[in-house]
CSV table of C-alpha atoms and ligand atoms in Angstrom, one decimal:
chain,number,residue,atom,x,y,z
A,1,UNK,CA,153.5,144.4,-86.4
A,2,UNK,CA,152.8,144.2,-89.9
A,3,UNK,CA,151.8,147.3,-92.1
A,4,UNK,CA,148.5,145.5,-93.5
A,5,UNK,CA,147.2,144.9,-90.2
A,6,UNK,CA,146.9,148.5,-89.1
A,7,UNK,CA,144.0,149.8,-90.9
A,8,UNK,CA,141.5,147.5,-90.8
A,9,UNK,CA,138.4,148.4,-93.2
A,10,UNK,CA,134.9,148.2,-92.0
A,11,UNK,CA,133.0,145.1,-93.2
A,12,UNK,CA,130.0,147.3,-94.2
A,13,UNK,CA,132.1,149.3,-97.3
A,14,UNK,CA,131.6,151.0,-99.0
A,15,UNK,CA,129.8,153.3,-96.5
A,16,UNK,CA,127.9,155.7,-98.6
A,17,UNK,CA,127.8,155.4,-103.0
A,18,UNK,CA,125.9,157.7,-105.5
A,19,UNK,CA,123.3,155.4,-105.3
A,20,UNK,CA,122.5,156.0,-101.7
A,21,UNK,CA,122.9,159.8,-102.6
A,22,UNK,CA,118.7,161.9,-102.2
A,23,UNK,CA,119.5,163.3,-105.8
A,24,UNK,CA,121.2,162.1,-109.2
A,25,UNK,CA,125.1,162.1,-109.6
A,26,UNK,CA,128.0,160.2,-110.7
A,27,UNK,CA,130.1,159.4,-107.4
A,28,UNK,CA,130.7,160.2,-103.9
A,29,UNK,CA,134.4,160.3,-102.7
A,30,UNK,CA,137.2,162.3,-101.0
A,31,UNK,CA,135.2,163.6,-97.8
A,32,UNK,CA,136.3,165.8,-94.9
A,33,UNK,CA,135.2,164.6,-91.4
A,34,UNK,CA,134.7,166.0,-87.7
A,35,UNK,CA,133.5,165.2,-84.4
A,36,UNK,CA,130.0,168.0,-84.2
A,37,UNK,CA,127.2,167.4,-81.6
A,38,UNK,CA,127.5,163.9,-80.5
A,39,UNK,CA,128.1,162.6,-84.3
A,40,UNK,CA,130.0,162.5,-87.2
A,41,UNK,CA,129.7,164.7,-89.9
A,42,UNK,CA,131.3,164.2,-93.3
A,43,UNK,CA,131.3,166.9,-95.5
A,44,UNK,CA,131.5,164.3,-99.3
A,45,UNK,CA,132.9,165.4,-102.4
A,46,UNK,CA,130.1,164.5,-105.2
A,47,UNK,CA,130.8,164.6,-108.7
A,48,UNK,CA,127.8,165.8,-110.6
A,49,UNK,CA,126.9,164.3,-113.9
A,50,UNK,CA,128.0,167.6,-116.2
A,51,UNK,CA,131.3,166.3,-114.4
A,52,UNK,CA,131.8,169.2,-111.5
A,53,UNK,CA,132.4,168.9,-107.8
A,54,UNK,CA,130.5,170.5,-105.0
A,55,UNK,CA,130.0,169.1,-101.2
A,56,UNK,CA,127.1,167.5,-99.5
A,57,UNK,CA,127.1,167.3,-95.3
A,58,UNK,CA,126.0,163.3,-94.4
A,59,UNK,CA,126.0,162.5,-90.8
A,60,UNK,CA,126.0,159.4,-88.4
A,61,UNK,CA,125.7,158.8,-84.7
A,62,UNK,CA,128.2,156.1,-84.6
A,63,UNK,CA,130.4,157.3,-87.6
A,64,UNK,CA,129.7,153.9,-88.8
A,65,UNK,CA,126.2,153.5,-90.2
A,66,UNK,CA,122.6,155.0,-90.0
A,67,UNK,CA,124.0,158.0,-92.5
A,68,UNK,CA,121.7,160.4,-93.0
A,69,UNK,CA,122.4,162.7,-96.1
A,70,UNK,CA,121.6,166.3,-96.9
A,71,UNK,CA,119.0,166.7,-99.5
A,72,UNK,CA,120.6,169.3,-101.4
A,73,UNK,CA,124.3,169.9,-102.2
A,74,UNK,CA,125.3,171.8,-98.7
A,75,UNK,CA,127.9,173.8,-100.3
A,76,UNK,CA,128.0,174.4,-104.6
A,77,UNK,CA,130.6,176.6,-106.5
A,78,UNK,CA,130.0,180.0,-106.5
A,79,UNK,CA,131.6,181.4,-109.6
A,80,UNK,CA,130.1,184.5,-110.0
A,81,UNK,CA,132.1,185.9,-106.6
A,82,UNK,CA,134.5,183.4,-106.9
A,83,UNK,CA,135.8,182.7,-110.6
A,84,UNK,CA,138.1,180.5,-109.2
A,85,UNK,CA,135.4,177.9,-108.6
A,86,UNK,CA,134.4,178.3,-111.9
A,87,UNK,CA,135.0,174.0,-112.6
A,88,UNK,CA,134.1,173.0,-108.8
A,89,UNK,CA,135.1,172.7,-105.5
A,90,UNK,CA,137.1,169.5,-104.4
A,91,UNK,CA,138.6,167.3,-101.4
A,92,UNK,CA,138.0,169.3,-98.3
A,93,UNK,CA,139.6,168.7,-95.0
A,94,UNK,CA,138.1,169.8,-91.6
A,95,UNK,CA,139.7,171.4,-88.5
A,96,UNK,CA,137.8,172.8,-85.7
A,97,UNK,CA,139.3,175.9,-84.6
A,98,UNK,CA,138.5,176.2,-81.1
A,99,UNK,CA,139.8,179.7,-81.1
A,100,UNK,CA,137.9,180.6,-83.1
A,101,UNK,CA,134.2,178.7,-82.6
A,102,UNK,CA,134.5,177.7,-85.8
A,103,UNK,CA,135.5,174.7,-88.5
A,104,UNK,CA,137.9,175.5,-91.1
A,105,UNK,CA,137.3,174.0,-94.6
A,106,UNK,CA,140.4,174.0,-97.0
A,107,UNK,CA,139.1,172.9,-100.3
A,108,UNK,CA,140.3,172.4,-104.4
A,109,UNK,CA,138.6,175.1,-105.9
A,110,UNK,CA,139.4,174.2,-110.1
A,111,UNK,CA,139.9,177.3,-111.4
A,112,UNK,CA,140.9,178.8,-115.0
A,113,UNK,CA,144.5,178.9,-113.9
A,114,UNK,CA,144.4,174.7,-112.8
A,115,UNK,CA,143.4,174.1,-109.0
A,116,UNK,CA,144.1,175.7,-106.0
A,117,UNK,CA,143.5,176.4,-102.5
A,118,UNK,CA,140.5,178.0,-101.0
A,119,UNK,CA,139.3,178.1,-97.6
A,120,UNK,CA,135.8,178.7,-95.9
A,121,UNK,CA,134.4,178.7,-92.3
A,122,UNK,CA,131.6,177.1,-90.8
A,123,UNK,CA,129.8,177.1,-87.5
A,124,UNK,CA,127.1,174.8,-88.4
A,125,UNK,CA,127.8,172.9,-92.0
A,126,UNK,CA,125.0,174.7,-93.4
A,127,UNK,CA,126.7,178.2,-93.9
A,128,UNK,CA,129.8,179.1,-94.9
A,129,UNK,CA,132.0,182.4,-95.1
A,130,UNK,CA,134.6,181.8,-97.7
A,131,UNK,CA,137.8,183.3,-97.4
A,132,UNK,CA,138.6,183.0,-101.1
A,133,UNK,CA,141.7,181.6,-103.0
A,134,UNK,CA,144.2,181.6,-100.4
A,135,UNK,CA,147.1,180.0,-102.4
A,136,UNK,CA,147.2,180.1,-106.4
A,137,UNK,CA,148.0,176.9,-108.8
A,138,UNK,CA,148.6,174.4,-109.0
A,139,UNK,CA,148.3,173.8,-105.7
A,140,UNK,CA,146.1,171.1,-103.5
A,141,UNK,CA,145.6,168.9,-100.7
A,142,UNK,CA,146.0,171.7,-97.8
A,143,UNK,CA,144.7,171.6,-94.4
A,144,UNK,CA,145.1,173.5,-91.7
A,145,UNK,CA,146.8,173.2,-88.1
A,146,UNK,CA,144.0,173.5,-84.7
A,147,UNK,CA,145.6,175.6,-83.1
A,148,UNK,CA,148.6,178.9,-83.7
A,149,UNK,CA,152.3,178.4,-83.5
A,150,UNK,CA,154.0,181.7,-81.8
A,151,UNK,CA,151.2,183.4,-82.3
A,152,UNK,CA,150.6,182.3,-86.3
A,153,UNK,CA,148.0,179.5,-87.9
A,154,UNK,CA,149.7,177.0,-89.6
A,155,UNK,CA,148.8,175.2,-93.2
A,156,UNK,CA,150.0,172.3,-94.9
A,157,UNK,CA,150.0,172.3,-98.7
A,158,UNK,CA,151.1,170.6,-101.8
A,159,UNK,CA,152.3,172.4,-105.0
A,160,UNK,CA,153.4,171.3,-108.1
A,161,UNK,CA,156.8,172.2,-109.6
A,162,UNK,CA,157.9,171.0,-112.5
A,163,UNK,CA,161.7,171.7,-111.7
A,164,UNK,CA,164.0,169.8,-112.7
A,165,UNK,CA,161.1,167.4,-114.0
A,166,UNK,CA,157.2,167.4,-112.3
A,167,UNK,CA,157.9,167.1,-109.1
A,168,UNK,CA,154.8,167.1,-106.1
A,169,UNK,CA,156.1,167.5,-102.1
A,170,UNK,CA,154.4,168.6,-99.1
A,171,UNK,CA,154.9,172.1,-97.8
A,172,UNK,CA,154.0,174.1,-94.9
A,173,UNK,CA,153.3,177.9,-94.9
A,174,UNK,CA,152.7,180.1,-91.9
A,175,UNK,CA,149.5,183.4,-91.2
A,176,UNK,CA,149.1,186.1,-89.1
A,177,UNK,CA,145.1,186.0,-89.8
A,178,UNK,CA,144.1,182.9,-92.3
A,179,UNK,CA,144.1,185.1,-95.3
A,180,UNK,CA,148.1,186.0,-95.8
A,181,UNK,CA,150.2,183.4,-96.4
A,182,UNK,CA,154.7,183.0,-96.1
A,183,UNK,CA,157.6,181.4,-94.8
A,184,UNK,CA,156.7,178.7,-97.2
A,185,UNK,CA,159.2,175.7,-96.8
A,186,UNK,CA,159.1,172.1,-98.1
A,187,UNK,CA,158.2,170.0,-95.1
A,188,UNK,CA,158.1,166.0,-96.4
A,189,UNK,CA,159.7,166.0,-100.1
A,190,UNK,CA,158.6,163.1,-102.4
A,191,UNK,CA,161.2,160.5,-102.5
A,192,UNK,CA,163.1,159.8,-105.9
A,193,UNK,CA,163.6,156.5,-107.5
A,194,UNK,CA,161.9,153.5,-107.0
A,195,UNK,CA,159.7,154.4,-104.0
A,196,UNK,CA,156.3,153.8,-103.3
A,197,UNK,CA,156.1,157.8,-102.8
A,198,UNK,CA,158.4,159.0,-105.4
A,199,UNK,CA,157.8,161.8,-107.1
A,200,UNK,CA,154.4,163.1,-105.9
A,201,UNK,CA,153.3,163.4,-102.4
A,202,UNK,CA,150.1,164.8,-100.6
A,203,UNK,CA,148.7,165.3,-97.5
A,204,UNK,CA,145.6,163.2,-97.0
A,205,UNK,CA,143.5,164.3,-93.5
A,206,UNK,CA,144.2,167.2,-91.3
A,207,UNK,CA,147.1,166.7,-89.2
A,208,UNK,CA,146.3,165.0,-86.0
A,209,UNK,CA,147.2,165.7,-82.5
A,210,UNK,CA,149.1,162.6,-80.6
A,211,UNK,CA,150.8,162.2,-77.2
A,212,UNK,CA,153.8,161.8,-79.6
A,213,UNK,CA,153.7,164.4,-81.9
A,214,UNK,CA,150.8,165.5,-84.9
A,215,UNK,CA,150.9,162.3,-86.7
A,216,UNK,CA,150.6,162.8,-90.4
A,217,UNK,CA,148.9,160.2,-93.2
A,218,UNK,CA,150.1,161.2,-96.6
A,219,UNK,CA,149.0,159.8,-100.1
A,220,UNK,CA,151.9,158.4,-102.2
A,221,UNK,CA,151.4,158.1,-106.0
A,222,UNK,CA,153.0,155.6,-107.6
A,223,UNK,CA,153.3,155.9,-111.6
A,224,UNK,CA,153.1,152.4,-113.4
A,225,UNK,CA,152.6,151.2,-117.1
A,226,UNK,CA,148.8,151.1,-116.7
A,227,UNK,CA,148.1,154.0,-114.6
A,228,UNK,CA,149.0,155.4,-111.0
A,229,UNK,CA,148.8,154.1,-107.8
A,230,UNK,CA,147.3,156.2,-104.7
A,231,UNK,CA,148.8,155.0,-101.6
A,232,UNK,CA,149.2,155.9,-98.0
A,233,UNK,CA,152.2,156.9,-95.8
A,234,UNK,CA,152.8,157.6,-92.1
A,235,UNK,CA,155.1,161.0,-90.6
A,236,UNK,CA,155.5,162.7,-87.5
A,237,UNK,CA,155.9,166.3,-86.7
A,238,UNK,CA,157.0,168.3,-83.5
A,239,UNK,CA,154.1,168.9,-81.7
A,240,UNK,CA,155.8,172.4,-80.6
A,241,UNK,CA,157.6,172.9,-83.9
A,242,UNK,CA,155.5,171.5,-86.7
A,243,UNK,CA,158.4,172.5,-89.3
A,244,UNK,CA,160.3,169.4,-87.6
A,245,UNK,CA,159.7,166.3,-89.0
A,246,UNK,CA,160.4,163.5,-85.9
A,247,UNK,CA,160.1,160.5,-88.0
A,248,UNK,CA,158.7,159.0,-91.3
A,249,UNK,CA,158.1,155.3,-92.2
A,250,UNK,CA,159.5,153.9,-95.4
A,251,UNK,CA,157.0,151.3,-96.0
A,252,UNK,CA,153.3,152.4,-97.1
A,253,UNK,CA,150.7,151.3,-94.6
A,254,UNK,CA,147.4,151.4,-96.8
A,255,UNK,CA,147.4,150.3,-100.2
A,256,UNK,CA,144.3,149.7,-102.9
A,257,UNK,CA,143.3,146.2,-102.3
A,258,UNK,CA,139.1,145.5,-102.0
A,259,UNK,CA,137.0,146.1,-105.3
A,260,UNK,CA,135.9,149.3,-104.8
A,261,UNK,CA,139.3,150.9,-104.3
A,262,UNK,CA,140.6,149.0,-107.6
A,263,UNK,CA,137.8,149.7,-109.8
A,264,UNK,CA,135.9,153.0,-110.0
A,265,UNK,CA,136.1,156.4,-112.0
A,266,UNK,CA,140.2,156.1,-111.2
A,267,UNK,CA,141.0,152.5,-110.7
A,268,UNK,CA,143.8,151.8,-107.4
A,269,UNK,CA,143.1,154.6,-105.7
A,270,UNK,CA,142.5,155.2,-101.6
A,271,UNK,CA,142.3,158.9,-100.8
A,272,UNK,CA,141.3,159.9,-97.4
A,273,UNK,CA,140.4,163.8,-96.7
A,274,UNK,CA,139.3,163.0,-92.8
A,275,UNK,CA,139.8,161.1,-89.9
A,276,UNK,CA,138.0,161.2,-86.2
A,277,UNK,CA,139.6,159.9,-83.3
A,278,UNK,CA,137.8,158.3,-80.3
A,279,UNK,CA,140.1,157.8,-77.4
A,280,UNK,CA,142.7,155.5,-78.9
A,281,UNK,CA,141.0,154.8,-81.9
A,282,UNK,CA,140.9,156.7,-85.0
A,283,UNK,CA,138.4,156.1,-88.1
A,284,UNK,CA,139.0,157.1,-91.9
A,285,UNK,CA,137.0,157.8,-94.0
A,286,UNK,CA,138.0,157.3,-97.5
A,287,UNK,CA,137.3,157.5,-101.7
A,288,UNK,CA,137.6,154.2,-103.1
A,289,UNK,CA,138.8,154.4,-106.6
A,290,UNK,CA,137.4,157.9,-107.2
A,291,UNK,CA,133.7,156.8,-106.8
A,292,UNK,CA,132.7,155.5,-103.2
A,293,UNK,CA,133.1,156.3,-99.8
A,294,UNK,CA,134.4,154.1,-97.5
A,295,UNK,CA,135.9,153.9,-93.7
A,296,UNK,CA,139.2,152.1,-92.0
A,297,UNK,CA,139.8,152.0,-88.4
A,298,UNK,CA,143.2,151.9,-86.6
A,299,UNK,CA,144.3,152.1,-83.1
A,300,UNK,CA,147.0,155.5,-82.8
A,301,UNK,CA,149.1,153.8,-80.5
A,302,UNK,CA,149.6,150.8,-82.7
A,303,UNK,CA,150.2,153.6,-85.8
A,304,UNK,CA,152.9,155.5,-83.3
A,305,UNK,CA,154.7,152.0,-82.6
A,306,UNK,CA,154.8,150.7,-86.0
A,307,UNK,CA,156.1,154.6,-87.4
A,308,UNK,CA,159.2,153.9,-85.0
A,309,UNK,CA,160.3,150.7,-86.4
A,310,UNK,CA,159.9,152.2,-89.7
A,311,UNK,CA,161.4,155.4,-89.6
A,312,UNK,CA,164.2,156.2,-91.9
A,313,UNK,CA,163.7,159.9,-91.1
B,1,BMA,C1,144.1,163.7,-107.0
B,1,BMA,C2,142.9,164.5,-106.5
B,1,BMA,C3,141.9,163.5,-105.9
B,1,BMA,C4,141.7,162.2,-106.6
B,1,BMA,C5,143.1,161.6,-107.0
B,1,BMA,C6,142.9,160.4,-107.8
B,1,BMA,O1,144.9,164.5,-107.8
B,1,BMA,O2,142.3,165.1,-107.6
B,1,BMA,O3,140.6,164.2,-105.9
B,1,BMA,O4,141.0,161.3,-105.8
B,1,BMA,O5,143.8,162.6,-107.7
B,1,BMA,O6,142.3,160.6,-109.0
């Protein structure tokens, strides 16, 4: 099966641009998705035009078309109880926590100190308790597990080091009660050299459940002479023992290729913060190039298959 085949992108993108937006701003990217009351609801970065992030709820009964859009932002930074969000709040993933009624949100909040992770709940994407700063800078691109391991919630995350030279890899951390976070351990490092994914690494949606194991998309970032490269990767974790990494392809499987992933606000750039499955299928939903939204279907088996015959785990 060949890499390019697998995510196939939906002949209507983009899906939603600033354009389509009820109110005036600069672009519509990065959005968290979910499954809620027979639709799809993505929960869209938009960048306003003084240049700060805050999210806006669209939803769709197919997940394909028909969006419908909040009228106002849904959620804005709240700096004056949380200084962190004092530059805006960025990429959020979604997990429904069936434990606990509710929807997790792990987001960028751009702090003083650089960005780091904050988290919220929701039980209805139009309020939301925020839990604060959970892990300080640099630090992005976290999302958290559905359900507890041995008793504890689980959260992938990705800070920056810049030992022995800037260095990005993906970590996992471990919580009694969603606010205290340890047993921090690197969980899929960057590779080194001439990789597609060398170097900096990030988790791009919410790990998602399989027959197989929680099958992970990560977002590579190439660096080249005119600029960097967001790409994505496929992993597999222990559906028992998420610290156990069961396989990881070498080859990327969805690279910038259409206009609107080339050219935008940050040109070559796919960055996916949600995905849905429907029985074997799975939809993504995507920023192209920083300033659109846009959606890729695959079919899991098919992304399960191909990961074996590309693992170099
Ligand atoms: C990352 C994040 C994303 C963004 C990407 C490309 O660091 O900030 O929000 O889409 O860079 O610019």
């Amino acid at each position: 099966m060949r890499g390019r085949d697998l995510f196939k992108r939906y002949p209507g993108n983009p899906i939603i641009t600033h354009e389509s937006l009820p109110y005036q701003s600069n672009s519509v990217f990065n959005a968290g998705a979910t499954a809620m009351e027979g639709q799809t609801l993505l929960l869209m970065r938009v960048e306003d035009r003084k240049g700060m992030s805050h999210f806006t709820a669209a939803r769709s009964r197919d997940g394909l078309s028909g969006w419908t859009t909040d009228e106002k932002p849904t959620l804005i930074p709240s700096p004056a109880d949380h200084p962190e969000e004092m530059w805006g709040i960025e990429d959020p993933r979604i997990t429904y926590l069936q434990e606990l009624g509710c929807w997790s949100v792990t987001y960028t909040a751009f702090s003083q100190g650089g960005p780091l992770v904050s988290l919220a709940c929701t039980r209805d994407f139009v309020k939301f308790e925020r839990h604060g700063a959970v892990l300080p800078p640099e630090d992005k691109d976290a999302a958290l597990f559905p359900v507890r391991f041995k008793g504890r919630w689980a959260m992938i995350h990705r800070p920056v080091s810049n030992w022995p030279a800037v260095r990005a890899d993906i970590w996992i951390c471990f919580s009694p009660d969603l606010k205290h976070w340890g047993d921090h351990r690197i969980l899929i490092p960057a590779r080194k050299g001439g990789w597609w994914d060398a170097n900096k690494v990030g988790l791009s949606p919410p790990p998602l459940a399989t027959e197989e194991g929680w099958l992970i998309l990560y977002h590579g970032v190439r660096t080249t002479a005119t600029g960097s490269i967001y790409r994505l990767g496929l992993a597999l974790l222990d559906l028992e023992d998420p610290c156990k990494v069961i396989a990881r392809a070498d080859e990327w499987v969805f690279s910038p290729q259409e206009s609107y992933e080339l050219m935008g606000d940050v040109d070559k750039v796919v960055f996916p913060c949600g995905w849905v499955r429907e029985g074997n299928s799975v939809r993504l939903y995507y920023g192209g190039a920083d300033k659109c939204l846009a959606l890729a279907t695959a079919e899991v088996p098919e992304l399960l298959e191909w990961l074996k015959e590309h693992d170099v785990n």
